[in-house]
């Protein structure tokens, strides 16, 4: 944990606390190079989201095959009355707040006299996302207070201000990217930072007909393929390398045993890639893959299990009409 690096930034009247330890460029580079020199080459999905990548992800959410966003929107649109919790004087902490469109859907359903007692903490690793979100939310809603937090909530959950009544939100099925071990760490840390009675609202994509899942990651317009290949441009930038995305094919398939979508980039030719300003090279055989993402799908049993990791029970389960997606309301025991 690095509190020494905390800096306070102002967005209009609103404070943003930056807790992100300044990870040196070399750390990011080393992390990427370690993955690319492993037996199964891999790149972390967090590197998808440069400007172009964020635009492509946004385009994915508009695709007819990509159901998770629409399903979650459907559930969110009536979540407040279904949740039936007292929101007066509560702190809402949104992990991975992104553009804050999801929390906006919640705020829209809360009466102004209650909204004015709520404090909102958007938490994201991207400072520009936090700034944009604050501007958007401030324009549209009169909350008691907003405080932005720039942090990596994988490791920095305990720095979030602790009050008696808090609702944590982690929407968009981002948890799908976490490995089993990461979920365990995350739930344990979150549980440890919660007080009895605090809530945690989690968006998760469910196990379902394999054809539906596979189609969502193999869309007919090829946007997901573009999104996947774009990670190589991001990697070229971070590591001064010479990947040519045209020499790779998008590969996405459901791994039944692991209950997850796997995305890979498959080399279409035997090739050598120069990394780190020609200081390092890797070779890829024809057909060899770089693993770029896992997107885990959940079952009710798995949800109970992860709740237990954080000492939480399921207080409510909210599905879309097709029951493809769930918003799970966990309560700390
Ligand atoms: C942003 C992690 C929820 O796993 O469905 C979409 C990312 N990757 N299409 C997902 C993604 C390919 C997405 N999450």
PDB file of C-alpha atoms in Angstrom, residues 15-307:
ATOM      1  CA  UNK A  15     -12.116  16.380  -4.746  1.00  0.00           C
ATOM      2  CA  UNK A  16     -10.418  13.416  -6.329  1.00  0.00           C
ATOM      3  CA  UNK A  17      -8.023  11.393  -4.184  1.00  0.00           C
ATOM      4  CA  UNK A  18      -5.315   9.705  -6.182  1.00  0.00           C
ATOM      5  CA  UNK A  19      -3.972   6.675  -4.330  1.00  0.00           C
ATOM      6  CA  UNK A  20      -2.385   5.071  -7.314  1.00  0.00           C
ATOM      7  CA  UNK A  21       1.202   4.318  -6.507  1.00  0.00           C
ATOM      8  CA  UNK A  22       3.156   5.666  -9.420  1.00  0.00           C
ATOM      9  CA  UNK A  23       3.933   2.439 -11.173  1.00  0.00           C
ATOM     10  CA  UNK A  24       7.048   3.148 -13.141  1.00  0.00           C
ATOM     11  CA  UNK A  25       6.871   2.621 -16.881  1.00  0.00           C
ATOM     12  CA  UNK A  26       9.404  -0.152 -16.386  1.00  0.00           C
ATOM     13  CA  UNK A  27       7.033  -2.083 -14.147  1.00  0.00           C
ATOM     14  CA  UNK A  28       4.307  -2.075 -16.788  1.00  0.00           C
ATOM     15  CA  UNK A  29       6.850  -3.066 -19.417  1.00  0.00           C
ATOM     16  CA  UNK A  30       8.282  -5.853 -17.268  1.00  0.00           C
ATOM     17  CA  UNK A  31       4.788  -7.180 -16.560  1.00  0.00           C
ATOM     18  CA  UNK A  32       3.976  -7.337 -20.282  1.00  0.00           C
ATOM     19  CA  UNK A  33       7.313  -8.894 -21.246  1.00  0.00           C
ATOM     20  CA  UNK A  34       6.945 -11.563 -18.541  1.00  0.00           C
ATOM     21  CA  UNK A  35       3.626 -12.625 -20.083  1.00  0.00           C
ATOM     22  CA  UNK A  36       5.001 -12.667 -23.616  1.00  0.00           C
ATOM     23  CA  UNK A  37       7.933 -14.877 -22.638  1.00  0.00           C
ATOM     24  CA  UNK A  38       5.836 -17.449 -20.739  1.00  0.00           C
ATOM     25  CA  UNK A  39       5.248 -20.956 -22.175  1.00  0.00           C
ATOM     26  CA  UNK A  40       1.625 -19.989 -22.873  1.00  0.00           C
ATOM     27  CA  UNK A  41       2.048 -16.391 -23.981  1.00  0.00           C
ATOM     28  CA  UNK A  42      -0.474 -14.014 -22.422  1.00  0.00           C
ATOM     29  CA  UNK A  43      -1.392 -10.329 -22.116  1.00  0.00           C
ATOM     30  CA  UNK A  44      -3.602  -8.979 -19.305  1.00  0.00           C
ATOM     31  CA  UNK A  45      -7.045  -7.779 -20.507  1.00  0.00           C
ATOM     32  CA  UNK A  46      -6.501  -4.485 -18.702  1.00  0.00           C
ATOM     33  CA  UNK A  47      -4.378  -3.482 -21.718  1.00  0.00           C
ATOM     34  CA  UNK A  48      -7.401  -3.551 -24.050  1.00  0.00           C
ATOM     35  CA  UNK A  49      -8.553  -0.135 -22.963  1.00  0.00           C
ATOM     36  CA  UNK A  50      -6.601   2.617 -24.655  1.00  0.00           C
ATOM     37  CA  UNK A  51      -8.713   5.271 -26.412  1.00  0.00           C
ATOM     38  CA  UNK A  52      -9.359   3.092 -29.473  1.00  0.00           C
ATOM     39  CA  UNK A  53      -9.949   0.013 -27.309  1.00  0.00           C
ATOM     40  CA  UNK A  54     -12.506   1.823 -25.144  1.00  0.00           C
ATOM     41  CA  UNK A  55     -14.315   2.965 -28.296  1.00  0.00           C
ATOM     42  CA  UNK A  56     -14.328  -0.581 -29.636  1.00  0.00           C
ATOM     43  CA  UNK A  57     -15.630  -1.951 -26.328  1.00  0.00           C
ATOM     44  CA  UNK A  58     -18.399   0.630 -26.451  1.00  0.00           C
ATOM     45  CA  UNK A  59     -19.241  -0.573 -29.973  1.00  0.00           C
ATOM     46  CA  UNK A  60     -19.312  -4.160 -28.653  1.00  0.00           C
ATOM     47  CA  UNK A  61     -21.958  -3.221 -26.089  1.00  0.00           C
ATOM     48  CA  UNK A  62     -24.212  -2.077 -28.983  1.00  0.00           C
ATOM     49  CA  UNK A  63     -23.950  -5.371 -30.898  1.00  0.00           C
ATOM     50  CA  UNK A  64     -26.989  -7.602 -31.173  1.00  0.00           C
ATOM     51  CA  UNK A  65     -24.947 -10.662 -30.133  1.00  0.00           C
ATOM     52  CA  UNK A  66     -23.394  -9.028 -27.079  1.00  0.00           C
ATOM     53  CA  UNK A  67     -26.178  -9.541 -24.537  1.00  0.00           C
ATOM     54  CA  UNK A  68     -24.495  -8.773 -21.127  1.00  0.00           C
ATOM     55  CA  UNK A  69     -24.786  -4.972 -21.303  1.00  0.00           C
ATOM     56  CA  UNK A  70     -28.425  -4.996 -22.401  1.00  0.00           C
ATOM     57  CA  UNK A  71     -29.385  -7.616 -19.829  1.00  0.00           C
ATOM     58  CA  UNK A  72     -27.734  -5.631 -17.046  1.00  0.00           C
ATOM     59  CA  UNK A  73     -29.391  -2.417 -18.243  1.00  0.00           C
ATOM     60  CA  UNK A  74     -32.762  -4.136 -18.142  1.00  0.00           C
ATOM     61  CA  UNK A  75     -32.185  -5.236 -14.534  1.00  0.00           C
ATOM     62  CA  UNK A  76     -30.735  -1.884 -13.471  1.00  0.00           C
ATOM     63  CA  UNK A  77     -33.745   0.018 -14.806  1.00  0.00           C
ATOM     64  CA  UNK A  78     -35.953  -1.238 -11.963  1.00  0.00           C
ATOM     65  CA  UNK A  79     -33.389  -2.239  -9.356  1.00  0.00           C
ATOM     66  CA  UNK A  80     -34.079   0.413  -6.700  1.00  0.00           C
ATOM     67  CA  UNK A  81     -37.659  -0.605  -5.920  1.00  0.00           C
ATOM     68  CA  UNK A  82     -36.749  -4.285  -6.091  1.00  0.00           C
ATOM     69  CA  UNK A  83     -33.763  -3.859  -3.767  1.00  0.00           C
ATOM     70  CA  UNK A  84     -35.990  -2.208  -1.213  1.00  0.00           C
ATOM     71  CA  UNK A  85     -33.227  -0.888   1.053  1.00  0.00           C
ATOM     72  CA  UNK A  86     -33.090   2.375   2.955  1.00  0.00           C
ATOM     73  CA  UNK A  87     -30.734   4.565   0.955  1.00  0.00           C
ATOM     74  CA  UNK A  88     -30.946   7.591   3.223  1.00  0.00           C
ATOM     75  CA  UNK A  89     -27.497   8.801   4.353  1.00  0.00           C
ATOM     76  CA  UNK A  90     -25.779   5.922   2.638  1.00  0.00           C
ATOM     77  CA  UNK A  91     -22.324   6.011   1.019  1.00  0.00           C
ATOM     78  CA  UNK A  92     -22.374   4.438  -2.438  1.00  0.00           C
ATOM     79  CA  UNK A  93     -18.955   3.184  -3.515  1.00  0.00           C
ATOM     80  CA  UNK A  94     -18.737   2.166  -7.139  1.00  0.00           C
ATOM     81  CA  UNK A  95     -15.743   0.010  -8.009  1.00  0.00           C
ATOM     82  CA  UNK A  96     -14.607   0.361 -11.620  1.00  0.00           C
ATOM     83  CA  UNK A  97     -17.041   3.215 -12.180  1.00  0.00           C
ATOM     84  CA  UNK A  98     -15.907   3.847 -15.760  1.00  0.00           C
ATOM     85  CA  UNK A  99     -18.253   6.307 -17.472  1.00  0.00           C
ATOM     86  CA  UNK A 100     -20.766   6.061 -14.572  1.00  0.00           C
ATOM     87  CA  UNK A 101     -23.665   5.251 -16.926  1.00  0.00           C
ATOM     88  CA  UNK A 102     -24.656   2.298 -14.755  1.00  0.00           C
ATOM     89  CA  UNK A 103     -24.811   4.216 -11.471  1.00  0.00           C
ATOM     90  CA  UNK A 104     -26.734   6.987 -13.273  1.00  0.00           C
ATOM     91  CA  UNK A 105     -29.451   4.479 -13.993  1.00  0.00           C
ATOM     92  CA  UNK A 106     -29.668   3.835 -10.236  1.00  0.00           C
ATOM     93  CA  UNK A 107     -29.609   7.536  -9.264  1.00  0.00           C
ATOM     94  CA  UNK A 108     -32.459   8.234 -11.702  1.00  0.00           C
ATOM     95  CA  UNK A 109     -34.723   5.997  -9.599  1.00  0.00           C
ATOM     96  CA  UNK A 110     -33.995   7.712  -6.275  1.00  0.00           C
ATOM     97  CA  UNK A 111     -36.190  10.599  -5.084  1.00  0.00           C
ATOM     98  CA  UNK A 112     -34.400  13.980  -4.852  1.00  0.00           C
ATOM     99  CA  UNK A 113     -34.884  14.299  -1.054  1.00  0.00           C
ATOM    100  CA  UNK A 114     -33.075  10.983  -0.545  1.00  0.00           C
ATOM    101  CA  UNK A 115     -30.492  11.595  -3.265  1.00  0.00           C
ATOM    102  CA  UNK A 116     -29.430  14.745  -1.425  1.00  0.00           C
ATOM    103  CA  UNK A 117     -28.348  12.610   1.576  1.00  0.00           C
ATOM    104  CA  UNK A 118     -26.191  10.213  -0.457  1.00  0.00           C
ATOM    105  CA  UNK A 119     -22.424  10.429  -0.887  1.00  0.00           C
ATOM    106  CA  UNK A 120     -20.997   8.858  -4.041  1.00  0.00           C
ATOM    107  CA  UNK A 121     -17.456   7.524  -4.344  1.00  0.00           C
ATOM    108  CA  UNK A 122     -16.546   6.511  -7.901  1.00  0.00           C
ATOM    109  CA  UNK A 123     -13.394   4.363  -7.760  1.00  0.00           C
ATOM    110  CA  UNK A 124     -11.436   3.701 -10.927  1.00  0.00           C
ATOM    111  CA  UNK A 125      -7.875   3.132 -12.042  1.00  0.00           C
ATOM    112  CA  UNK A 126      -8.297   5.803 -14.735  1.00  0.00           C
ATOM    113  CA  UNK A 127      -8.115   9.396 -13.555  1.00  0.00           C
ATOM    114  CA  UNK A 128      -9.690  10.743 -16.740  1.00  0.00           C
ATOM    115  CA  UNK A 129     -12.634   8.336 -16.340  1.00  0.00           C
ATOM    116  CA  UNK A 130     -13.141   9.661 -12.789  1.00  0.00           C
ATOM    117  CA  UNK A 131     -13.002  13.289 -13.927  1.00  0.00           C
ATOM    118  CA  UNK A 132     -15.506  12.718 -16.745  1.00  0.00           C
ATOM    119  CA  UNK A 133     -17.818  10.746 -14.459  1.00  0.00           C
ATOM    120  CA  UNK A 134     -17.790  13.499 -11.829  1.00  0.00           C
ATOM    121  CA  UNK A 135     -18.697  16.121 -14.415  1.00  0.00           C
ATOM    122  CA  UNK A 136     -21.535  14.005 -15.803  1.00  0.00           C
ATOM    123  CA  UNK A 137     -22.987  13.082 -12.411  1.00  0.00           C
ATOM    124  CA  UNK A 138     -22.700  16.610 -10.996  1.00  0.00           C
ATOM    125  CA  UNK A 139     -24.622  18.026 -13.948  1.00  0.00           C
ATOM    126  CA  UNK A 140     -27.491  15.582 -13.610  1.00  0.00           C
ATOM    127  CA  UNK A 141     -27.905  14.759  -9.913  1.00  0.00           C
ATOM    128  CA  UNK A 142     -27.886  16.669  -6.647  1.00  0.00           C
ATOM    129  CA  UNK A 143     -26.061  14.401  -4.256  1.00  0.00           C
ATOM    130  CA  UNK A 144     -24.820  15.281  -0.786  1.00  0.00           C
ATOM    131  CA  UNK A 145     -21.252  14.907  -1.945  1.00  0.00           C
ATOM    132  CA  UNK A 146     -19.028  13.180  -4.499  1.00  0.00           C
ATOM    133  CA  UNK A 147     -15.427  12.202  -3.851  1.00  0.00           C
ATOM    134  CA  UNK A 148     -13.535  10.545  -6.662  1.00  0.00           C
ATOM    135  CA  UNK A 149     -10.940   7.905  -5.850  1.00  0.00           C
ATOM    136  CA  UNK A 150      -8.220   6.885  -8.279  1.00  0.00           C
ATOM    137  CA  UNK A 151      -7.036   3.507  -7.051  1.00  0.00           C
ATOM    138  CA  UNK A 152      -6.432  -0.104  -7.976  1.00  0.00           C
ATOM    139  CA  UNK A 153      -9.217  -1.792  -6.036  1.00  0.00           C
ATOM    140  CA  UNK A 154      -7.469  -5.130  -6.433  1.00  0.00           C
ATOM    141  CA  UNK A 155      -5.223  -4.061  -3.587  1.00  0.00           C
ATOM    142  CA  UNK A 156      -6.469  -0.788  -2.167  1.00  0.00           C
ATOM    143  CA  UNK A 157      -9.947  -1.469  -0.818  1.00  0.00           C
ATOM    144  CA  UNK A 158      -9.081  -0.570   2.757  1.00  0.00           C
ATOM    145  CA  UNK A 159      -8.433   3.071   1.914  1.00  0.00           C
ATOM    146  CA  UNK A 160     -12.070   3.730   1.052  1.00  0.00           C
ATOM    147  CA  UNK A 161     -13.663   5.957   3.722  1.00  0.00           C
ATOM    148  CA  UNK A 162     -15.440   3.813   6.295  1.00  0.00           C
ATOM    149  CA  UNK A 163     -18.849   4.926   7.515  1.00  0.00           C
ATOM    150  CA  UNK A 164     -21.660   2.992   9.171  1.00  0.00           C
ATOM    151  CA  UNK A 165     -23.838   2.532   6.082  1.00  0.00           C
ATOM    152  CA  UNK A 166     -22.268   1.647   2.771  1.00  0.00           C
ATOM    153  CA  UNK A 167     -23.347   0.094  -0.486  1.00  0.00           C
ATOM    154  CA  UNK A 168     -20.562  -1.203  -2.698  1.00  0.00           C
ATOM    155  CA  UNK A 169     -21.342  -1.632  -6.399  1.00  0.00           C
ATOM    156  CA  UNK A 170     -19.276  -3.608  -8.908  1.00  0.00           C
ATOM    157  CA  UNK A 171     -21.235  -3.685 -12.148  1.00  0.00           C
ATOM    158  CA  UNK A 172     -20.635  -4.622 -15.791  1.00  0.00           C
ATOM    159  CA  UNK A 173     -19.486  -8.200 -14.986  1.00  0.00           C
ATOM    160  CA  UNK A 174     -15.914  -6.938 -14.754  1.00  0.00           C
ATOM    161  CA  UNK A 175     -15.442  -9.605 -12.075  1.00  0.00           C
ATOM    162  CA  UNK A 176     -15.579 -12.058 -15.009  1.00  0.00           C
ATOM    163  CA  UNK A 177     -11.980 -11.099 -15.792  1.00  0.00           C
ATOM    164  CA  UNK A 178     -10.776 -12.174 -12.314  1.00  0.00           C
ATOM    165  CA  UNK A 179      -9.143 -15.582 -11.907  1.00  0.00           C
ATOM    166  CA  UNK A 180     -10.416 -17.809  -9.080  1.00  0.00           C
ATOM    167  CA  UNK A 181      -7.567 -16.637  -6.933  1.00  0.00           C
ATOM    168  CA  UNK A 182      -8.211 -12.963  -7.691  1.00  0.00           C
ATOM    169  CA  UNK A 183     -11.904 -13.375  -6.842  1.00  0.00           C
ATOM    170  CA  UNK A 184     -10.933 -14.988  -3.546  1.00  0.00           C
ATOM    171  CA  UNK A 185      -8.535 -12.143  -2.672  1.00  0.00           C
ATOM    172  CA  UNK A 186     -11.026  -9.512  -3.773  1.00  0.00           C
ATOM    173  CA  UNK A 187     -13.980 -10.935  -1.818  1.00  0.00           C
ATOM    174  CA  UNK A 188     -11.847 -11.525   1.270  1.00  0.00           C
ATOM    175  CA  UNK A 189     -10.509  -7.965   1.225  1.00  0.00           C
ATOM    176  CA  UNK A 190     -13.895  -6.451   0.475  1.00  0.00           C
ATOM    177  CA  UNK A 191     -15.520  -8.482   3.248  1.00  0.00           C
ATOM    178  CA  UNK A 192     -12.815  -7.392   5.688  1.00  0.00           C
ATOM    179  CA  UNK A 193     -13.447  -3.727   4.900  1.00  0.00           C
ATOM    180  CA  UNK A 194     -17.261  -3.996   5.257  1.00  0.00           C
ATOM    181  CA  UNK A 195     -19.328  -3.477   8.390  1.00  0.00           C
ATOM    182  CA  UNK A 196     -22.177  -5.788   9.388  1.00  0.00           C
ATOM    183  CA  UNK A 197     -25.240  -4.949   7.312  1.00  0.00           C
ATOM    184  CA  UNK A 198     -23.302  -3.231   4.505  1.00  0.00           C
ATOM    185  CA  UNK A 199     -24.374  -4.227   1.003  1.00  0.00           C
ATOM    186  CA  UNK A 200     -22.520  -5.259  -2.130  1.00  0.00           C
ATOM    187  CA  UNK A 201     -24.267  -5.162  -5.499  1.00  0.00           C
ATOM    188  CA  UNK A 202     -22.463  -7.280  -8.095  1.00  0.00           C
ATOM    189  CA  UNK A 203     -23.187  -7.693 -11.825  1.00  0.00           C
ATOM    190  CA  UNK A 204     -22.376 -11.183 -13.152  1.00  0.00           C
ATOM    191  CA  UNK A 205     -22.892 -13.040 -16.404  1.00  0.00           C
ATOM    192  CA  UNK A 206     -24.366 -16.511 -15.907  1.00  0.00           C
ATOM    193  CA  UNK A 207     -23.549 -19.929 -17.397  1.00  0.00           C
ATOM    194  CA  UNK A 208     -26.036 -20.552 -20.225  1.00  0.00           C
ATOM    195  CA  UNK A 209     -26.429 -22.155 -23.664  1.00  0.00           C
ATOM    196  CA  UNK A 210     -22.893 -22.283 -25.035  1.00  0.00           C
ATOM    197  CA  UNK A 211     -24.029 -21.036 -28.455  1.00  0.00           C
ATOM    198  CA  UNK A 212     -25.318 -17.794 -26.944  1.00  0.00           C
ATOM    199  CA  UNK A 213     -22.037 -17.167 -25.126  1.00  0.00           C
ATOM    200  CA  UNK A 214     -19.865 -18.040 -28.116  1.00  0.00           C
ATOM    201  CA  UNK A 215     -21.855 -15.736 -30.403  1.00  0.00           C
ATOM    202  CA  UNK A 216     -21.393 -12.817 -28.001  1.00  0.00           C
ATOM    203  CA  UNK A 217     -17.608 -13.044 -28.437  1.00  0.00           C
ATOM    204  CA  UNK A 218     -17.664 -13.909 -32.166  1.00  0.00           C
ATOM    205  CA  UNK A 219     -19.911 -11.183 -33.546  1.00  0.00           C
ATOM    206  CA  UNK A 220     -20.757 -11.084 -37.227  1.00  0.00           C
ATOM    207  CA  UNK A 221     -19.423  -7.535 -37.696  1.00  0.00           C
ATOM    208  CA  UNK A 222     -16.007  -8.543 -36.399  1.00  0.00           C
ATOM    209  CA  UNK A 223     -15.876  -5.771 -33.801  1.00  0.00           C
ATOM    210  CA  UNK A 224     -14.717  -8.145 -31.056  1.00  0.00           C
ATOM    211  CA  UNK A 225     -11.950  -9.324 -33.406  1.00  0.00           C
ATOM    212  CA  UNK A 226     -10.833  -5.700 -33.880  1.00  0.00           C
ATOM    213  CA  UNK A 227     -11.004  -5.134 -30.118  1.00  0.00           C
ATOM    214  CA  UNK A 228      -8.875  -8.221 -29.496  1.00  0.00           C
ATOM    215  CA  UNK A 229      -6.264  -7.319 -32.144  1.00  0.00           C
ATOM    216  CA  UNK A 230      -6.031  -3.716 -30.945  1.00  0.00           C
ATOM    217  CA  UNK A 231      -4.361  -4.933 -27.739  1.00  0.00           C
ATOM    218  CA  UNK A 232      -1.231  -5.491 -29.860  1.00  0.00           C
ATOM    219  CA  UNK A 233      -1.122  -1.783 -30.756  1.00  0.00           C
ATOM    220  CA  UNK A 234      -1.329  -0.974 -27.052  1.00  0.00           C
ATOM    221  CA  UNK A 235       1.491  -3.448 -26.339  1.00  0.00           C
ATOM    222  CA  UNK A 236       3.644  -2.014 -29.174  1.00  0.00           C
ATOM    223  CA  UNK A 237       3.230   1.390 -27.566  1.00  0.00           C
ATOM    224  CA  UNK A 238       4.066   0.279 -23.996  1.00  0.00           C
ATOM    225  CA  UNK A 239       7.005  -1.945 -24.903  1.00  0.00           C
ATOM    226  CA  UNK A 240       8.397  -0.495 -28.181  1.00  0.00           C
ATOM    227  CA  UNK A 241       7.619  -3.709 -30.043  1.00  0.00           C
ATOM    228  CA  UNK A 242       6.659  -4.520 -33.623  1.00  0.00           C
ATOM    229  CA  UNK A 243       3.567  -6.741 -33.503  1.00  0.00           C
ATOM    230  CA  UNK A 244       1.583  -6.627 -36.738  1.00  0.00           C
ATOM    231  CA  UNK A 245      -2.070  -7.255 -35.794  1.00  0.00           C
ATOM    232  CA  UNK A 246      -2.739  -8.425 -39.378  1.00  0.00           C
ATOM    233  CA  UNK A 247      -0.656 -11.530 -38.709  1.00  0.00           C
ATOM    234  CA  UNK A 248      -3.094 -12.716 -36.038  1.00  0.00           C
ATOM    235  CA  UNK A 249      -6.597 -14.074 -35.988  1.00  0.00           C
ATOM    236  CA  UNK A 250      -9.224 -13.537 -33.335  1.00  0.00           C
ATOM    237  CA  UNK A 251     -10.041 -16.725 -31.434  1.00  0.00           C
ATOM    238  CA  UNK A 252     -12.787 -16.856 -28.794  1.00  0.00           C
ATOM    239  CA  UNK A 253     -14.389 -20.002 -27.394  1.00  0.00           C
ATOM    240  CA  UNK A 254     -16.218 -21.205 -24.328  1.00  0.00           C
ATOM    241  CA  UNK A 255     -14.143 -23.447 -22.072  1.00  0.00           C
ATOM    242  CA  UNK A 256     -16.773 -25.705 -20.538  1.00  0.00           C
ATOM    243  CA  UNK A 257     -14.633 -27.113 -17.785  1.00  0.00           C
ATOM    244  CA  UNK A 258     -13.514 -23.687 -16.568  1.00  0.00           C
ATOM    245  CA  UNK A 259     -16.891 -22.068 -17.292  1.00  0.00           C
ATOM    246  CA  UNK A 260     -15.241 -19.170 -19.057  1.00  0.00           C
ATOM    247  CA  UNK A 261     -14.803 -17.552 -22.439  1.00  0.00           C
ATOM    248  CA  UNK A 262     -11.188 -17.550 -23.521  1.00  0.00           C
ATOM    249  CA  UNK A 263      -9.953 -15.021 -26.025  1.00  0.00           C
ATOM    250  CA  UNK A 264      -6.689 -15.565 -27.823  1.00  0.00           C
ATOM    251  CA  UNK A 265      -4.773 -14.067 -30.728  1.00  0.00           C
ATOM    252  CA  UNK A 266      -3.677 -16.855 -33.025  1.00  0.00           C
ATOM    253  CA  UNK A 267      -0.604 -16.432 -35.179  1.00  0.00           C
ATOM    254  CA  UNK A 268      -1.459 -17.066 -38.855  1.00  0.00           C
ATOM    255  CA  UNK A 269       2.218 -17.521 -39.836  1.00  0.00           C
ATOM    256  CA  UNK A 270       5.505 -18.500 -38.166  1.00  0.00           C
ATOM    257  CA  UNK A 271       6.891 -15.173 -37.010  1.00  0.00           C
ATOM    258  CA  UNK A 272       9.495 -13.410 -34.910  1.00  0.00           C
ATOM    259  CA  UNK A 273       8.498 -10.315 -32.936  1.00  0.00           C
ATOM    260  CA  UNK A 274      11.076  -7.773 -31.799  1.00  0.00           C
ATOM    261  CA  UNK A 275      10.337  -6.439 -28.326  1.00  0.00           C
ATOM    262  CA  UNK A 276      11.719  -3.622 -26.204  1.00  0.00           C
ATOM    263  CA  UNK A 277      13.537  -1.694 -28.952  1.00  0.00           C
ATOM    264  CA  UNK A 278      15.069  -4.826 -30.513  1.00  0.00           C
ATOM    265  CA  UNK A 279      16.539  -5.884 -27.171  1.00  0.00           C
ATOM    266  CA  UNK A 280      14.425  -9.027 -26.991  1.00  0.00           C
ATOM    267  CA  UNK A 281      12.647 -11.261 -29.456  1.00  0.00           C
ATOM    268  CA  UNK A 282      10.000 -13.958 -29.305  1.00  0.00           C
ATOM    269  CA  UNK A 283       8.899 -16.430 -31.924  1.00  0.00           C
ATOM    270  CA  UNK A 284       5.425 -17.699 -32.607  1.00  0.00           C
ATOM    271  CA  UNK A 285       4.690 -20.840 -34.560  1.00  0.00           C
ATOM    272  CA  UNK A 286       1.818 -20.888 -37.018  1.00  0.00           C
ATOM    273  CA  UNK A 287      -1.322 -21.526 -34.940  1.00  0.00           C
ATOM    274  CA  UNK A 288       0.323 -20.580 -31.637  1.00  0.00           C
ATOM    275  CA  UNK A 289      -1.747 -18.256 -29.467  1.00  0.00           C
ATOM    276  CA  UNK A 290      -1.385 -15.330 -27.109  1.00  0.00           C
ATOM    277  CA  UNK A 291      -4.064 -15.583 -24.408  1.00  0.00           C
ATOM    278  CA  UNK A 292      -5.661 -12.146 -23.963  1.00  0.00           C
ATOM    279  CA  UNK A 293      -8.757 -12.615 -21.813  1.00  0.00           C
ATOM    280  CA  UNK A 294     -10.839 -14.881 -19.625  1.00  0.00           C
ATOM    281  CA  UNK A 295     -14.461 -13.986 -19.018  1.00  0.00           C
ATOM    282  CA  UNK A 296     -15.873 -16.242 -16.290  1.00  0.00           C
ATOM    283  CA  UNK A 297     -19.547 -17.146 -16.212  1.00  0.00           C
ATOM    284  CA  UNK A 298     -21.281 -17.800 -12.904  1.00  0.00           C
ATOM    285  CA  UNK A 299     -23.833 -20.148 -11.350  1.00  0.00           C
ATOM    286  CA  UNK A 300     -25.930 -19.519  -8.233  1.00  0.00           C
ATOM    287  CA  UNK A 301     -23.745 -21.999  -6.347  1.00  0.00           C
ATOM    288  CA  UNK A 302     -20.591 -20.161  -7.342  1.00  0.00           C
ATOM    289  CA  UNK A 303     -22.179 -16.884  -6.209  1.00  0.00           C
ATOM    290  CA  UNK A 304     -22.951 -18.361  -2.786  1.00  0.00           C
ATOM    291  CA  UNK A 305     -19.362 -19.578  -2.558  1.00  0.00           C
ATOM    292  CA  UNK A 306     -17.806 -16.216  -3.359  1.00  0.00           C
ATOM    293  CA  UNK A 307     -20.153 -14.523  -0.871  1.00  0.00           C
TER     294      UNK A 307
END
